[in-house]
């Protein structure tokens, strides 16, 4: 994104002046919904004098005289003509009606009195449509397939000529690639062009959806990010739209569909004039949310004026005041047809959007267009192959290597020359040293890794944010690391690091070698994984601090609210076999030999009774030989992946995980028999217009008598940042358990309250409420009291202050505001239980950088 900002900020100048200053100005609205109409074209007839309305519907420009006709037009609306003369009064208040379709006669006109749902003919019509919305769906048939041609183009918006700028002259070659926006008529410069040809398959019994990708191409800045990661992002951001569902998923959010069962409580509906759409008389059903800041749409549905209530055309925008980041304008259009038996088929859909990241900086333009043809309802031989494929996308081996002749013969709609020239433009742009080094630097910032070679690098250095960090045992910690890629070998991968503590004056290191049975394109964690891995680690270990979503050496976590003095050493050798399946079930089998080594911060002290006197004996290390099995099922999971981690992009689908670890006394010096079981469940629950809740449930049990390093320690967050699955006000090793049940609930309200408060709603803030807690228990057999003398280690508490979760849970809550300046979340957190323990934080402030639409 920063790269795009740079290009947008290149000072490219163009100027125009008029000598006679006759100002023409006003505001344009949708006649049905009274919503502001952005990006309408406003011009003097038969001249180039004019402008486009802004995102608030306002327009203003200077004309040579007031002696002609003002022409106002916009995609989806009927053209308006206004005579101009000396008696014309400004500002003009222009209201535009739906375009393209001739009026077949006015049958129902909207009433302009106070809106009422009761006895409203528009609401009655919507309820009838909703009741029958699935009756003529092709998904009600046993099987169907259709051909698909999809284009997605992203461009810099309002991109003017470079010739007037000294700095911009270095990029003057870009002028030949400038095109025109379909929305506003502004000049645009394509920076990404993606295209796909394929077929969609749907089976009702069993219910399966698959896509057969026959050809795929991408050009432009997409090369900065791995193909798999970017594909997942685009699929989640620009999704197929189904208005016949209660919710429409788009830009990572859930919008209330105008045909939702909740529609009458979320939208105002109006019946406009009847219109003729392709020879059929249709009602023009307009809709707008009750609250324009909520996640909904405003627009028109054209439905046949008969008993079938068949929808022919849908046009909708997001409200101008919607509490949504970066979206300046968005228009969605879908056109339907019906077959002789009444089956509804979607012919085409388009999404046009304009984005702005920073005020004062030109934003971005996106256009997604999908054409569908050749619906068939009988299976052929290819249908069985695709539907039986375990993944959701079946892609031909030649999909990314199709010839130009193939694209020409199989495209449903043609692409323009400017769309096809993106790759050539990027090659010229990268020949410029300024752009070249900026792109390299930003690629490094995005990934955290530095390639040692420009093209197909075999080795990466990093991650750079771990180069220096701090903890109480090592003091300042210096680290360097590297990893190989598939460009060195597509089956064998290696990664490792070397670290040194300036305080303890010890070297630490980790080395890992992985063999993938599947050939990889770039990195070993590409889905699906089928590999064996050997790993050896000699490093520090922070008890009660498990960094589940970041690296433990992250420099930004070095600032702590509490001293991180619960640290020892570890030597860990592992052999792991991993197998992932296309249905997103996976399992891991691990053999491990682990040595936990005491430090002066966390000693291993046994108390023995000799001659009736307790005497301490300090143990140097605890050795465990273990076998572990981990089962994971994440149906319909999609994610982006970096060179190191994966990040889920559809968390509304559940994830189930079951892990069991068994330790065997006497094997390779193992000290204890050990059985430990863990279960977790994670899911996002959407509440349509009322936001969503992220839910993580966990439970675990240690079945044997073991010393404290093998007990369950709740994950404490000692930083000032917000961390999932960790407790913001708990100290490391504050509680020990051998069985527990925990929850982590966060409710994102999406402005449910703030959107209804005058002035506050203009800030686009969003409310967040969280609650984390744990029921736990430490059985008598694992408490280091006199009955267990000699078997267990003394807990590393000062003054022998033992803390147990007894009789009540540990609970902390948070109340926060997110979307501050579009990037910041601030929470106030408060500890509700165990507030009388010494050395604890009862409340605090936590922050997080959180960028979202």
CSV table of N, CA and C in Angstrom, one decimal, residues 106-158:
chain,number,residue,atom,x,y,z
A,106,UNK,N,-46.6,5.2,-15.0
A,106,UNK,CA,-46.5,5.2,-13.5
A,106,UNK,C,-47.6,4.5,-12.9
A,107,UNK,N,-47.3,3.5,-12.1
A,107,UNK,CA,-48.4,2.8,-11.4
A,107,UNK,C,-48.4,3.2,-9.9
A,108,UNK,N,-47.2,3.3,-9.2
A,108,UNK,CA,-47.2,3.6,-7.8
A,108,UNK,C,-46.1,4.7,-7.6
A,109,UNK,N,-46.5,5.7,-6.9
A,109,UNK,CA,-45.5,6.7,-6.6
A,109,UNK,C,-45.2,6.7,-5.1
A,110,UNK,N,-43.9,7.0,-4.8
A,110,UNK,CA,-43.5,7.0,-3.4
A,110,UNK,C,-44.2,8.1,-2.6
A,111,UNK,N,-44.6,7.8,-1.4
A,111,UNK,CA,-45.2,8.9,-0.6
A,111,UNK,C,-44.0,9.5,0.2
A,112,UNK,N,-44.1,10.8,0.3
A,112,UNK,CA,-43.0,11.6,0.9
A,112,UNK,C,-43.3,12.0,2.3
A,113,UNK,N,-44.4,11.4,2.9
A,113,UNK,CA,-44.6,11.7,4.3
A,113,UNK,C,-43.7,10.8,5.1
A,114,UNK,N,-43.8,10.9,6.4
A,114,UNK,CA,-42.9,10.2,7.3
A,114,UNK,C,-43.0,8.7,7.0
A,115,UNK,N,-41.8,8.1,6.9
A,115,UNK,CA,-41.7,6.7,6.5
A,115,UNK,C,-42.4,5.7,7.5
A,116,UNK,N,-43.2,4.8,7.0
A,116,UNK,CA,-43.9,3.8,7.8
A,116,UNK,C,-43.7,2.4,7.2
A,117,UNK,N,-43.4,1.4,8.1
A,117,UNK,CA,-43.3,0.1,7.6
A,117,UNK,C,-44.7,-0.6,7.5
A,118,UNK,N,-45.6,-0.3,8.4
A,118,UNK,CA,-46.9,-0.9,8.4
A,118,UNK,C,-47.7,-0.4,7.1
A,119,UNK,N,-48.2,-1.4,6.4
A,119,UNK,CA,-49.0,-1.2,5.2
A,119,UNK,C,-48.3,-0.5,4.1
A,120,UNK,N,-47.0,-0.5,4.2
A,120,UNK,CA,-46.1,0.0,3.1
A,120,UNK,C,-46.1,-1.0,2.0
A,121,UNK,N,-46.5,-0.6,0.8
A,121,UNK,CA,-46.5,-1.6,-0.3
A,121,UNK,C,-45.1,-2.1,-0.7
A,122,UNK,N,-44.1,-1.2,-0.5
A,122,UNK,CA,-42.8,-1.6,-0.8
A,122,UNK,C,-42.3,-2.7,0.2
A,123,UNK,N,-42.6,-2.5,1.4
A,123,UNK,CA,-42.2,-3.6,2.4
A,123,UNK,C,-43.0,-4.9,2.2
A,124,UNK,N,-44.2,-4.8,1.8
A,124,UNK,CA,-45.0,-6.0,1.4
A,124,UNK,C,-44.4,-6.7,0.3
A,125,UNK,N,-43.9,-5.9,-0.7
A,125,UNK,CA,-43.3,-6.5,-1.9
A,125,UNK,C,-42.0,-7.2,-1.5
A,126,UNK,N,-41.2,-6.5,-0.7
A,126,UNK,CA,-39.9,-7.1,-0.3
A,126,UNK,C,-40.1,-8.4,0.5
A,127,UNK,N,-41.1,-8.5,1.3
A,127,UNK,CA,-41.4,-9.7,2.1
A,127,UNK,C,-41.8,-10.9,1.1
A,128,UNK,N,-42.5,-10.5,0.1
A,128,UNK,CA,-42.9,-11.6,-0.9
A,128,UNK,C,-41.7,-12.0,-1.7
A,129,UNK,N,-40.9,-11.1,-2.1
A,129,UNK,CA,-39.6,-11.5,-2.8
A,129,UNK,C,-38.8,-12.4,-1.9
A,130,UNK,N,-38.6,-12.0,-0.6
A,130,UNK,CA,-37.8,-12.8,0.3
A,130,UNK,C,-38.3,-14.2,0.5
A,131,UNK,N,-39.6,-14.3,0.6
A,131,UNK,CA,-40.2,-15.6,0.8
A,131,UNK,C,-40.0,-16.5,-0.4
A,132,UNK,N,-39.8,-16.0,-1.6
A,132,UNK,CA,-39.7,-16.8,-2.8
A,132,UNK,C,-38.2,-16.7,-3.4
A,133,UNK,N,-37.3,-16.1,-2.6
A,133,UNK,CA,-36.0,-15.8,-3.2
A,133,UNK,C,-35.2,-17.0,-3.7
A,134,UNK,N,-35.5,-18.2,-3.1
A,134,UNK,CA,-34.8,-19.4,-3.5
A,134,UNK,C,-35.5,-20.3,-4.5
A,135,UNK,N,-36.8,-19.9,-4.8
A,135,UNK,CA,-37.6,-20.8,-5.6
A,135,UNK,C,-37.1,-21.0,-7.0
A,136,UNK,N,-36.5,-20.0,-7.7
A,136,UNK,CA,-36.0,-20.2,-9.0
A,136,UNK,C,-34.5,-20.1,-9.1
A,137,UNK,N,-33.8,-20.4,-8.0
A,137,UNK,CA,-32.4,-20.4,-8.0
A,137,UNK,C,-31.8,-21.6,-8.7
A,138,UNK,N,-30.8,-21.5,-9.4
A,138,UNK,CA,-30.2,-22.7,-10.1
A,138,UNK,C,-29.6,-23.7,-9.0
A,139,UNK,N,-29.4,-23.2,-7.8
A,139,UNK,CA,-28.8,-24.1,-6.8
A,139,UNK,C,-29.9,-25.1,-6.3
A,140,UNK,N,-31.1,-24.8,-6.6
A,140,UNK,CA,-32.2,-25.8,-6.3
A,140,UNK,C,-32.2,-27.0,-7.2
A,141,UNK,N,-31.4,-26.9,-8.3
A,141,UNK,CA,-31.3,-28.1,-9.2
A,141,UNK,C,-30.2,-29.0,-8.7
A,142,UNK,N,-30.3,-30.3,-9.1
A,142,UNK,CA,-29.3,-31.2,-8.7
A,142,UNK,C,-27.8,-30.8,-9.1
A,143,UNK,N,-27.7,-30.2,-10.3
A,143,UNK,CA,-26.4,-29.8,-10.8
A,143,UNK,C,-26.5,-28.7,-11.8
A,144,UNK,N,-25.5,-27.8,-11.8
A,144,UNK,CA,-25.4,-26.9,-12.9
A,144,UNK,C,-23.9,-26.5,-13.0
A,145,UNK,N,-23.6,-26.0,-14.2
A,145,UNK,CA,-22.2,-25.5,-14.5
A,145,UNK,C,-22.4,-24.3,-15.4
A,146,UNK,N,-21.4,-23.4,-15.3
A,146,UNK,CA,-21.5,-22.2,-16.2
A,146,UNK,C,-20.0,-21.8,-16.5
A,147,UNK,N,-19.8,-21.1,-17.6
A,147,UNK,CA,-18.5,-20.6,-17.9
A,147,UNK,C,-18.4,-19.2,-17.3
A,148,UNK,N,-17.1,-18.9,-16.9
A,148,UNK,CA,-16.8,-17.6,-16.2
A,148,UNK,C,-15.6,-16.9,-16.9
A,149,UNK,N,-15.8,-15.6,-17.1
A,149,UNK,CA,-14.7,-14.7,-17.5
A,149,UNK,C,-14.6,-13.6,-16.5
A,150,UNK,N,-13.5,-13.5,-15.8
A,150,UNK,CA,-13.4,-12.5,-14.7
A,150,UNK,C,-12.2,-11.6,-14.9
A,151,UNK,N,-12.5,-10.3,-14.7
A,151,UNK,CA,-11.4,-9.3,-14.8
A,151,UNK,C,-11.4,-8.5,-13.5
A,152,UNK,N,-10.2,-8.2,-13.0
A,152,UNK,CA,-10.0,-7.3,-11.9
A,152,UNK,C,-8.9,-6.3,-12.2
A,153,UNK,N,-9.2,-5.0,-12.3
A,153,UNK,CA,-8.2,-4.0,-12.6
A,153,UNK,C,-8.1,-3.0,-11.5
A,154,UNK,N,-6.9,-2.7,-11.1
A,154,UNK,CA,-6.7,-1.7,-10.0
A,154,UNK,C,-5.8,-0.6,-10.6
A,155,UNK,N,-6.2,0.6,-10.3
A,155,UNK,CA,-5.5,1.8,-10.9
A,155,UNK,C,-5.3,2.9,-9.9
A,156,UNK,N,-4.3,3.7,-10.2
A,156,UNK,CA,-4.2,5.0,-9.5
A,156,UNK,C,-5.3,6.0,-10.1
A,157,UNK,N,-6.0,6.6,-9.2
A,157,UNK,CA,-7.1,7.5,-9.6
A,157,UNK,C,-6.6,8.9,-9.8
A,158,UNK,N,-7.3,9.6,-10.8
A,158,UNK,CA,-7.0,11.0,-11.0
A,158,UNK,C,-5.6,11.3,-11.3
